[in-house]
């Protein structure tokens, strides 16, 4: 069994590292689906645009998802309807358009990324949730979606809803094609260290060099800053556990339930082997008791060939943040908080952000604005998300999440964590996340140091591989 995402089992296309000062119109920070979509959408503008990525493009959450392109998204519309039926309808429209847009990009550019048209299902095996699916069916019908009530074969379910015109694909094959197409504008292994603004320009320090730009787009999984949006208190981090199991045949379906525990599934075939991609359980990171036990529970289902975990940002009103960091400023933008549906929203974000920069109208700017008005969902979720942030900080401070084999001590006056691997080698790191000084827990399955508060992740020897942290935790 490989303890890594199945999507990383391909050869990467390398891009250059930033090694000089440079002046551009637009700087994009982050090389996942959002950053590369934004870069793609700005290709036909007259703006000189570059993208910097701290590691390898696509190797963050983009490479760790189940890689579905669908607008049938668990309970998103049910949650949105609690505060605004119109917003639920508008969000549905945006996701249908985004799925079609991403498919069109792949077909137009002849991208070999194993794109497959599939039927998408949401289902329940709980009698209490049948009424929810009945309401969802009515909502979809009223919004002119061709939806069918049915049952889903192969899993226990009382009722399922089925839609078409949805897709699955290989996310890193897609990312690698975009990298190759726009290689001259991409810098990898190029870490953002600081951003300053002076006289109407941004001065971003990357690898010790300065990038001067008129615009900055933060296309990272989680923004590194705490203000102005007070982002840590408007969301929580959710961790899910995923496996890939070799099977004889595939089915043209993707599916997710609306029950607990969460079950999400799809199939993947590369022409040589076929796999079931299966997600089981999603937890608010502040409620995780044992990373090892969660993986064990996943693996008991099918004895997978690959297992891995992913982290998603869940916003307190179930709508991503895409747009202006400062309300009246078009020059500093961000996109994050995709509520587990990163591929439709990442593609959509590229269009919204590029339209803001190029002064074009876009029907979704207000819906996704980070400065949108408070609604019922936000009011209901705010104390829960705030409480989860506090709980994660307290839990991580005690380092009490199943850290078998980890020793905490002081060396040269610094608090460190020490993990001894199966070969007896000690791996010593600083035991606080540089972002907000939360304690770190060791994920002994994937051999990473994880921050429960806001999702930063570090290699076994302390290199930062996922933000919001901008810094490593290596101990020297």
Short mmCIF file of C-alpha atoms in Angstrom, two decimals:
data_model
loop_
_atom_site.label_atom_id
_atom_site.label_comp_id
_atom_site.label_asym_id
_atom_site.label_seq_id
_atom_site.Cartn_x
_atom_site.Cartn_y
_atom_site.Cartn_z
CA UNK A 1 0.00 0.00 0.00
CA UNK A 2 1.28 3.43 -0.98
CA UNK A 3 0.64 6.24 1.51
CA UNK A 4 0.26 8.93 -1.11
CA UNK A 5 -2.35 10.25 -3.53
CA UNK A 6 -2.86 8.17 -6.65
CA UNK A 7 -2.73 11.36 -8.75
CA UNK A 8 0.96 11.96 -7.90
CA UNK A 9 1.97 8.72 -9.63
CA UNK A 10 2.97 10.53 -12.85
CA UNK A 11 6.03 12.41 -14.04
CA UNK A 12 5.95 16.15 -13.39
CA UNK A 13 6.87 18.95 -15.75
CA UNK A 14 9.47 21.16 -14.09
CA UNK A 15 9.41 24.95 -14.19
CA UNK A 16 12.19 27.38 -13.40
CA UNK A 17 12.88 28.93 -9.99
CA UNK A 18 12.76 32.70 -9.51
CA UNK A 19 16.36 33.91 -9.28
CA UNK A 20 16.14 37.64 -10.06
CA UNK A 21 14.14 40.80 -9.44
CA UNK A 22 11.31 41.30 -11.92
CA UNK A 23 8.53 43.80 -12.70
CA UNK A 24 5.13 42.63 -13.94
CA UNK A 25 1.52 43.77 -14.05
CA UNK A 26 0.02 40.82 -12.16
CA UNK A 27 1.60 38.45 -9.64
CA UNK A 28 -0.32 35.25 -8.88
CA UNK A 29 0.70 33.40 -5.72
CA UNK A 30 -0.19 29.71 -5.73
CA UNK A 31 0.02 27.05 -8.44
CA UNK A 32 -3.11 24.98 -7.90
CA UNK A 33 -6.28 24.93 -9.97
CA UNK A 34 -7.12 28.54 -9.00
CA UNK A 35 -3.74 30.09 -9.77
CA UNK A 36 -3.34 28.33 -13.10
CA UNK A 37 -6.94 29.09 -14.10
CA UNK A 38 -6.34 32.78 -13.39
CA UNK A 39 -3.10 32.73 -15.36
CA UNK A 40 -4.90 31.03 -18.25
CA UNK A 41 -7.72 33.59 -18.24
CA UNK A 42 -5.23 36.47 -18.35
CA UNK A 43 -3.28 35.04 -21.31
CA UNK A 44 -5.19 37.08 -23.87
CA UNK A 45 -4.93 40.35 -21.94
CA UNK A 46 -2.15 42.88 -22.42
CA UNK A 47 -1.02 42.37 -18.84
CA UNK A 48 2.34 40.80 -18.09
CA UNK A 49 1.46 38.07 -15.60
CA UNK A 50 3.55 35.55 -13.69
CA UNK A 51 2.76 32.84 -11.17
CA UNK A 52 4.93 31.73 -8.25
CA UNK A 53 4.49 28.45 -6.38
CA UNK A 54 6.38 27.52 -3.23
CA UNK A 55 6.73 23.86 -4.23
CA UNK A 56 5.46 22.10 -7.37
CA UNK A 57 2.30 23.28 -9.11
CA UNK A 58 -0.70 21.12 -8.31
CA UNK A 59 0.89 19.24 -5.42
CA UNK A 60 -1.22 20.84 -2.68
CA UNK A 61 -4.92 20.12 -2.23
CA UNK A 62 -5.36 19.94 -6.03
CA UNK A 63 -3.51 16.59 -6.05
CA UNK A 64 -5.27 15.23 -2.96
CA UNK A 65 -8.92 15.49 -3.96
CA UNK A 66 -11.28 12.94 -5.50
CA UNK A 67 -11.18 15.11 -8.68
CA UNK A 68 -14.86 15.45 -9.54
CA UNK A 69 -16.27 18.12 -11.84
CA UNK A 70 -19.87 18.32 -10.69
CA UNK A 71 -22.59 20.72 -9.59
CA UNK A 72 -24.35 18.10 -7.45
CA UNK A 73 -22.58 19.00 -4.23
CA UNK A 74 -23.77 17.11 -1.15
CA UNK A 75 -25.84 19.48 1.03
CA UNK A 76 -24.56 22.83 -0.30
CA UNK A 77 -27.88 23.95 -1.80
CA UNK A 78 -29.82 22.71 1.23
CA UNK A 79 -27.60 24.83 3.46
CA UNK A 80 -27.79 27.89 1.23
CA UNK A 81 -31.58 27.75 1.03
CA UNK A 82 -31.77 28.22 4.79
CA UNK A 83 -30.82 31.87 4.34
CA UNK A 84 -31.56 32.67 0.68
CA UNK A 85 -33.27 30.66 -2.04
CA UNK A 86 -32.00 33.15 -4.63
CA UNK A 87 -28.38 32.70 -3.53
CA UNK A 88 -28.78 28.94 -3.68
CA UNK A 89 -30.09 29.27 -7.24
CA UNK A 90 -27.31 31.64 -8.24
CA UNK A 91 -24.66 29.37 -6.75
CA UNK A 92 -26.15 26.38 -8.61
CA UNK A 93 -26.01 28.32 -11.87
CA UNK A 94 -22.36 29.24 -11.24
CA UNK A 95 -21.42 25.59 -10.67
CA UNK A 96 -23.20 24.34 -13.78
CA UNK A 97 -21.41 27.00 -15.84
CA UNK A 98 -18.05 26.22 -14.17
CA UNK A 99 -18.35 22.49 -14.87
CA UNK A 100 -19.15 23.22 -18.52
CA UNK A 101 -16.32 25.76 -18.74
CA UNK A 102 -13.72 23.37 -17.36
CA UNK A 103 -14.89 20.65 -19.74
CA UNK A 104 -14.70 23.08 -22.68
CA UNK A 105 -11.13 24.10 -21.77
CA UNK A 106 -10.08 20.45 -21.77
CA UNK A 107 -11.76 19.67 -25.09
CA UNK A 108 -10.70 22.88 -26.87
CA UNK A 109 -7.05 22.39 -25.93
CA UNK A 110 -7.09 18.61 -26.51
CA UNK A 111 -5.84 18.04 -22.97
CA UNK A 112 -5.15 14.36 -22.28
CA UNK A 113 -6.31 14.19 -18.65
CA UNK A 114 -8.64 11.16 -18.69
CA UNK A 115 -11.76 13.30 -18.86
CA UNK A 116 -14.89 11.17 -18.61
CA UNK A 117 -18.52 12.22 -18.67
CA UNK A 118 -20.35 10.57 -15.78
CA UNK A 119 -23.68 10.67 -13.99
CA UNK A 120 -23.54 12.28 -10.54
CA UNK A 121 -25.59 11.08 -7.58
CA UNK A 122 -26.40 12.27 -4.10
CA UNK A 123 -27.98 9.60 -1.92
CA UNK A 124 -29.16 8.67 1.55
CA UNK A 125 -29.65 5.50 3.54
CA UNK A 126 -31.31 7.36 6.42
CA UNK A 127 -35.11 7.62 6.41
CA UNK A 128 -34.82 10.98 8.18
CA UNK A 129 -32.96 12.41 5.17
CA UNK A 130 -35.40 11.30 2.48
CA UNK A 131 -37.39 14.53 2.92
CA UNK A 132 -34.19 16.51 2.31
CA UNK A 133 -33.64 14.75 -1.00
CA UNK A 134 -37.27 15.34 -1.94
CA UNK A 135 -36.76 19.08 -1.31
CA UNK A 136 -33.49 18.98 -3.27
CA UNK A 137 -35.29 17.35 -6.17
CA UNK A 138 -37.90 20.14 -6.20
CA UNK A 139 -35.17 22.78 -6.01
CA UNK A 140 -33.29 21.32 -8.97
CA UNK A 141 -36.48 20.95 -11.03
CA UNK A 142 -37.45 24.55 -10.28
CA UNK A 143 -33.99 25.63 -11.50
CA UNK A 144 -34.42 23.75 -14.80
CA UNK A 145 -32.02 20.90 -13.98
CA UNK A 146 -32.81 17.54 -15.53
CA UNK A 147 -32.78 15.38 -12.38
CA UNK A 148 -34.05 11.86 -11.73
CA UNK A 149 -35.14 10.09 -8.54
CA UNK A 150 -33.56 6.64 -8.47
CA UNK A 151 -31.40 4.27 -6.45
CA UNK A 152 -27.64 3.86 -6.68
CA UNK A 153 -26.32 0.36 -7.24
CA UNK A 154 -23.49 -1.02 -5.15
CA UNK A 155 -24.14 0.96 -1.94
CA UNK A 156 -26.84 0.91 0.70
CA UNK A 157 -29.36 3.64 -0.12
CA UNK A 158 -33.06 4.36 0.15
CA UNK A 159 -33.14 7.17 -2.39
CA UNK A 160 -30.73 8.85 -4.79
CA UNK A 161 -30.89 11.84 -7.13
CA UNK A 162 -29.10 11.59 -10.46
CA UNK A 163 -27.95 14.31 -12.90
CA UNK A 164 -25.86 14.19 -16.08
CA UNK A 165 -23.37 16.56 -17.75
CA UNK A 166 -20.83 16.07 -14.96
CA UNK A 167 -17.29 14.72 -15.22
CA UNK A 168 -14.25 13.14 -13.63
CA UNK A 169 -10.62 13.63 -14.66
CA UNK A 170 -6.96 13.31 -13.61
CA UNK A 171 -6.12 16.62 -11.89
CA UNK A 172 -2.33 16.54 -12.24
CA UNK A 173 -2.44 15.60 -15.92
CA UNK A 174 -4.61 18.69 -16.40
CA UNK A 175 -2.26 20.84 -14.30
CA UNK A 176 0.82 19.56 -16.15
CA UNK A 177 -0.71 20.49 -19.50
CA UNK A 178 -1.39 24.05 -18.31
CA UNK A 179 2.13 24.25 -16.89
CA UNK A 180 3.65 23.20 -20.18
CA UNK A 181 1.45 25.62 -22.13
CA UNK A 182 2.34 28.62 -19.89
CA UNK A 183 5.78 27.55 -18.72
CA UNK A 184 7.45 30.88 -19.48
CA UNK A 185 5.20 32.58 -16.90
CA UNK A 186 5.54 30.05 -14.05
CA UNK A 187 8.14 29.90 -11.28
CA UNK A 188 8.21 26.86 -8.98
CA UNK A 189 10.11 26.34 -5.74
CA UNK A 190 9.64 30.09 -5.32
CA UNK A 191 8.32 30.98 -1.88
CA UNK A 192 6.54 34.22 -1.06
CA UNK A 193 8.16 35.71 2.04
CA UNK A 194 6.52 39.13 2.37
CA UNK A 195 4.35 41.69 0.56
CA UNK A 196 4.68 45.46 0.98
CA UNK A 197 2.85 48.26 -0.82
CA UNK A 198 4.33 51.63 -1.73
CA UNK A 199 3.29 54.35 -4.18
CA UNK A 200 0.57 52.20 -5.73
CA UNK A 201 2.77 49.13 -6.35
CA UNK A 202 3.24 45.84 -4.52
CA UNK A 203 6.72 44.69 -3.67
CA UNK A 204 6.66 40.94 -3.03
CA UNK A 205 9.76 39.22 -1.72
CA UNK A 206 10.16 35.77 -3.27
CA UNK A 207 13.32 33.68 -2.76
CA UNK A 208 15.00 36.86 -1.54
CA UNK A 209 14.19 38.72 -4.79
CA UNK A 210 11.63 41.46 -5.37
CA UNK A 211 8.65 41.22 -7.70
CA UNK A 212 7.12 44.62 -8.40
CA UNK A 213 3.51 44.45 -9.57
CA UNK A 214 0.29 46.45 -9.91
CA UNK A 215 -1.86 43.49 -8.85
CA UNK A 216 -1.44 40.56 -6.47
CA UNK A 217 -3.69 37.49 -6.56
CA UNK A 218 -3.52 35.14 -3.57
CA UNK A 219 -4.52 31.78 -5.03
CA UNK A 220 -3.33 29.76 -2.05
CA UNK A 221 -5.40 27.19 -0.19
CA UNK A 222 -5.52 29.42 2.89
CA UNK A 223 -4.42 33.08 3.06
CA UNK A 224 -1.38 33.69 5.21
CA UNK A 225 -2.72 36.89 6.82
CA UNK A 226 -5.07 37.29 9.81
CA UNK A 227 -6.57 40.68 8.98
CA UNK A 228 -8.37 42.48 7.32
CA UNK A 229 -10.88 39.67 6.83
CA UNK A 230 -10.32 37.88 10.18
CA UNK A 231 -10.35 34.78 8.04
CA UNK A 232 -9.57 32.19 10.77
CA UNK A 233 -12.89 32.99 12.47
CA UNK A 234 -15.02 32.75 9.31
CA UNK A 235 -14.32 29.11 8.50
CA UNK A 236 -13.06 25.83 9.81
CA UNK A 237 -10.69 23.24 8.40
CA UNK A 238 -12.12 19.83 7.52
CA UNK A 239 -9.97 16.72 7.07
CA UNK A 240 -11.06 13.77 4.95
CA UNK A 241 -9.53 10.33 4.36
CA UNK A 242 -9.33 8.87 0.85
CA UNK A 243 -8.30 5.56 -0.70
CA UNK A 244 -7.84 4.12 -4.20
CA UNK A 245 -8.56 0.42 -4.70
CA UNK A 246 -7.75 -1.53 -7.87
CA UNK A 247 -10.91 -3.06 -9.38
CA UNK A 248 -11.75 -5.05 -12.50
CA UNK A 249 -14.24 -2.64 -14.03
CA UNK A 250 -15.23 1.01 -13.72
CA UNK A 251 -18.64 2.66 -13.71
CA UNK A 252 -19.50 6.04 -15.24
CA UNK A 253 -20.65 7.52 -11.94
CA UNK A 254 -19.61 9.82 -9.14
CA UNK A 255 -21.59 9.86 -5.91
CA UNK A 256 -21.75 11.36 -2.43
CA UNK A 257 -24.19 10.82 0.41
CA UNK A 258 -25.84 13.36 2.71
CA UNK A 259 -25.54 11.13 5.79
CA UNK A 260 -22.88 10.75 8.44
CA UNK A 261 -20.30 9.35 8.04
CA UNK A 262 -19.65 10.97 4.68
CA UNK A 263 -19.10 8.62 1.74
CA UNK A 264 -17.89 9.91 -1.63
CA UNK A 265 -16.88 7.76 -4.59
CA UNK A 266 -15.90 7.69 -8.24
CA UNK A 267 -13.94 5.43 -10.57
CA UNK A 268 -10.73 6.01 -12.50
CA UNK A 269 -9.12 4.09 -15.34
CA UNK A 270 -5.79 4.94 -16.97
CA UNK A 271 -6.04 2.38 -19.78
CA UNK A 272 -3.97 -0.16 -17.84
CA UNK A 273 -5.61 -0.40 -14.43
CA UNK A 274 -8.98 0.56 -12.97
CA UNK A 275 -9.56 2.03 -9.52
CA UNK A 276 -12.35 2.90 -7.14
CA UNK A 277 -11.63 6.27 -5.50
CA UNK A 278 -13.36 6.26 -2.12
CA UNK A 279 -13.63 8.96 0.56
CA UNK A 280 -14.82 7.86 4.00
CA UNK A 281 -15.31 10.25 6.91
CA UNK A 282 -14.72 13.98 7.10
CA UNK A 283 -13.95 15.67 10.40
CA UNK A 284 -13.59 19.24 11.53
CA UNK A 285 -9.87 19.17 12.23
CA UNK A 286 -10.45 20.40 15.78
CA UNK A 287 -12.42 17.17 16.49
CA UNK A 288 -9.81 14.69 15.26
CA UNK A 289 -8.87 12.24 18.00
CA UNK A 290 -6.56 9.83 16.16
CA UNK A 291 -5.19 10.30 12.65
CA UNK A 292 -3.93 6.71 12.66
CA UNK A 293 -7.31 5.27 13.70
CA UNK A 294 -9.11 7.32 11.03
CA UNK A 295 -6.86 5.83 8.35
CA UNK A 296 -7.36 2.35 9.81
CA UNK A 297 -11.14 2.76 9.65
CA UNK A 298 -10.86 3.87 6.02
CA UNK A 299 -8.62 0.96 5.06
CA UNK A 300 -10.90 -1.62 6.69
CA UNK A 301 -13.47 -0.85 4.00
CA UNK A 302 -11.53 -2.13 1.00
CA UNK A 303 -7.81 -2.60 1.81
CA UNK A 304 -6.69 0.13 -0.56
CA UNK A 305 -3.68 0.31 -2.86
CA UNK A 306 -3.29 4.04 -2.06
CA UNK A 307 -4.40 6.03 0.97
CA UNK A 308 -4.07 9.73 1.73
CA UNK A 309 -5.81 12.65 3.43
CA UNK A 310 -6.96 16.07 2.30
CA UNK A 311 -7.87 19.31 4.02
CA UNK A 312 -10.67 21.63 2.91
CA UNK A 313 -11.76 25.09 4.06
CA UNK A 314 -15.44 25.21 5.01
CA UNK A 315 -16.79 28.77 5.10
CA UNK A 316 -19.48 29.69 7.59
CA UNK A 317 -22.05 30.52 4.89
CA UNK A 318 -21.02 27.71 2.48
CA UNK A 319 -19.94 30.11 -0.30
CA UNK A 320 -16.26 30.53 -1.29
CA UNK A 321 -14.38 33.81 -0.88
CA UNK A 322 -13.41 35.07 -4.33
CA UNK A 323 -12.60 38.72 -4.98
CA UNK A 324 -11.24 41.83 -3.31
CA UNK A 325 -9.36 41.61 -0.01
CA UNK A 326 -10.10 45.31 0.52
CA UNK A 327 -13.62 46.38 -0.38
CA UNK A 328 -12.84 49.18 -2.85
CA UNK A 329 -9.47 47.91 -4.09
CA UNK A 330 -9.23 45.89 -7.32
CA UNK A 331 -5.47 45.33 -6.97
CA UNK A 332 -5.27 42.83 -4.08
CA UNK A 333 -7.41 39.73 -4.64
CA UNK A 334 -7.87 36.26 -3.23
CA UNK A 335 -9.77 33.01 -3.78
CA UNK A 336 -10.22 30.28 -1.18
CA UNK A 337 -12.76 28.42 0.95
CA UNK A 338 -14.21 26.03 -1.63
CA UNK A 339 -16.17 23.82 0.80
CA UNK A 340 -14.64 20.64 -0.74
CA UNK A 341 -15.68 21.56 -4.31
CA UNK A 342 -12.40 22.93 -5.60
CA UNK A 343 -12.42 22.21 -9.30
CA UNK A 344 -15.61 24.00 -10.29
CA UNK A 345 -14.86 26.87 -7.92
CA UNK A 346 -11.17 27.07 -8.82
CA UNK A 347 -12.02 27.33 -12.52
CA UNK A 348 -14.75 29.86 -11.73
CA UNK A 349 -12.35 31.89 -9.57
CA UNK A 350 -9.92 32.27 -12.47
CA UNK A 351 -12.67 33.92 -14.53
CA UNK A 352 -13.95 36.14 -11.71
CA UNK A 353 -10.48 37.37 -10.70
CA UNK A 354 -9.35 37.99 -14.27
CA UNK A 355 -12.59 39.90 -14.97
CA UNK A 356 -12.03 42.12 -11.92
CA UNK A 357 -8.46 42.85 -13.05
CA UNK A 358 -9.45 43.60 -16.65
CA UNK A 359 -12.51 45.66 -15.58
CA UNK A 360 -15.07 43.30 -17.12
CA UNK A 361 -18.55 42.59 -15.81
CA UNK A 362 -19.09 39.24 -14.13
CA UNK A 363 -22.44 38.10 -12.74
CA UNK A 364 -20.88 36.32 -9.75
CA UNK A 365 -18.64 39.02 -8.26
CA UNK A 366 -21.13 40.03 -5.55
CA UNK A 367 -22.15 36.45 -4.70
CA UNK A 368 -18.57 35.38 -3.93
CA UNK A 369 -17.31 38.72 -2.57
CA UNK A 370 -15.32 38.33 0.69
CA UNK A 371 -17.25 41.42 1.85
CA UNK A 372 -20.75 40.06 1.26
CA UNK A 373 -23.40 40.81 3.85
CA UNK A 374 -23.94 38.71 6.95
CA UNK A 375 -26.75 36.18 6.51
CA UNK A 376 -28.42 33.49 8.61
CA UNK A 377 -25.86 30.83 7.74
CA UNK A 378 -23.02 33.08 8.88
CA UNK A 379 -24.80 33.91 12.12
CA UNK A 380 -25.46 30.23 12.86
CA UNK A 381 -21.93 29.09 11.93
CA UNK A 382 -19.88 31.92 13.45
CA UNK A 383 -19.88 30.66 17.07
CA UNK A 384 -19.25 27.09 15.86
CA UNK A 385 -16.27 28.11 13.70
CA UNK A 386 -14.90 30.42 16.39
CA UNK A 387 -15.25 27.63 18.94
CA UNK A 388 -13.55 25.16 16.61
CA UNK A 389 -10.60 27.53 16.12
CA UNK A 390 -10.21 27.93 19.90
CA UNK A 391 -10.60 24.18 20.46
CA UNK A 392 -7.95 23.39 17.83
CA UNK A 393 -5.53 25.86 19.42
CA UNK A 394 -6.05 24.38 22.89
CA UNK A 395 -5.81 20.79 21.61
CA UNK A 396 -2.68 21.47 19.58
CA UNK A 397 -1.08 23.24 22.54
CA UNK A 398 -1.39 19.99 24.50
CA UNK A 399 -0.20 17.93 21.51
CA UNK A 400 -2.74 15.27 22.46
CA UNK A 401 -3.77 13.82 19.10
CA UNK A 402 -2.31 10.32 18.96
CA UNK A 403 1.36 11.23 18.60
CA UNK A 404 2.73 7.73 19.08
CA UNK A 405 6.51 7.77 19.19
CA UNK A 406 6.81 11.57 19.33
CA UNK A 407 8.88 13.19 22.08
CA UNK A 408 8.52 16.86 23.01
CA UNK A 409 11.44 18.62 24.68
CA UNK A 410 13.64 21.71 24.65
CA UNK A 411 16.92 21.84 22.76
CA UNK A 412 19.05 25.00 22.89
CA UNK A 413 16.09 26.79 24.48
CA UNK A 414 13.69 25.87 21.65
CA UNK A 415 10.59 23.68 21.91
CA UNK A 416 10.99 20.78 19.49
CA UNK A 417 9.21 17.58 18.52
CA UNK A 418 11.21 14.45 17.75
CA UNK A 419 9.98 11.46 15.76
CA UNK A 420 12.12 8.34 15.43
CA UNK A 421 11.36 6.44 12.21
CA UNK A 422 11.44 2.65 11.71
CA UNK A 423 15.15 2.84 10.84
CA UNK A 424 15.93 4.59 14.11
CA UNK A 425 16.63 7.99 12.53
CA UNK A 426 15.46 11.00 14.53
CA UNK A 427 13.56 13.76 12.76
CA UNK A 428 13.62 16.96 14.83
CA UNK A 429 11.41 19.96 14.08
CA UNK A 430 10.15 23.06 15.86
CA UNK A 431 6.79 22.06 17.32
CA UNK A 432 4.84 25.27 16.63
CA UNK A 433 3.26 26.29 13.33
CA UNK A 434 4.80 29.62 12.21
CA UNK A 435 1.37 30.91 11.13
CA UNK A 436 -0.36 31.35 14.51
CA UNK A 437 1.91 29.32 16.80
CA UNK A 438 -0.46 26.36 17.09
CA UNK A 439 1.14 23.11 18.18
CA UNK A 440 1.72 20.44 15.52
CA UNK A 441 0.67 16.79 15.52
CA UNK A 442 2.53 14.06 13.70
CA UNK A 443 0.61 12.22 10.98
CA UNK A 444 2.43 8.88 11.25
CA UNK A 445 0.63 7.40 8.23
CA UNK A 446 1.66 10.03 5.67
CA UNK A 447 4.70 11.09 7.73
CA UNK A 448 3.87 14.78 7.88
CA UNK A 449 3.55 17.34 10.68
CA UNK A 450 0.02 18.77 10.55
CA UNK A 451 -1.49 21.93 12.04
CA UNK A 452 -5.06 21.27 13.21
CA UNK A 453 -5.89 24.98 13.46
CA UNK A 454 -5.58 26.18 9.87
CA UNK A 455 -4.24 23.29 7.80
CA UNK A 456 -0.52 23.97 7.37
CA UNK A 457 1.45 20.84 6.63
CA UNK A 458 5.18 20.08 6.80
CA UNK A 459 7.38 17.18 5.69
CA UNK A 460 8.88 14.83 8.26
CA UNK A 461 11.97 17.09 8.38
CA UNK A 462 10.02 20.35 8.52
CA UNK A 463 9.71 21.73 4.99
CA UNK A 464 6.41 23.55 4.51
CA UNK A 465 4.36 21.84 1.80
CA UNK A 466 0.99 23.47 2.46
CA UNK A 467 0.06 26.87 3.92
CA UNK A 468 -1.01 29.25 5.35
CA UNK A 469 2.43 29.08 6.92
CA UNK A 470 5.09 30.86 4.88
CA UNK A 471 7.96 29.25 6.76
CA UNK A 472 9.52 25.87 7.46
CA UNK A 473 9.83 24.28 10.91
CA UNK A 474 13.22 22.68 10.33
CA UNK A 475 15.45 22.56 13.39
CA UNK A 476 19.16 23.17 12.86
#
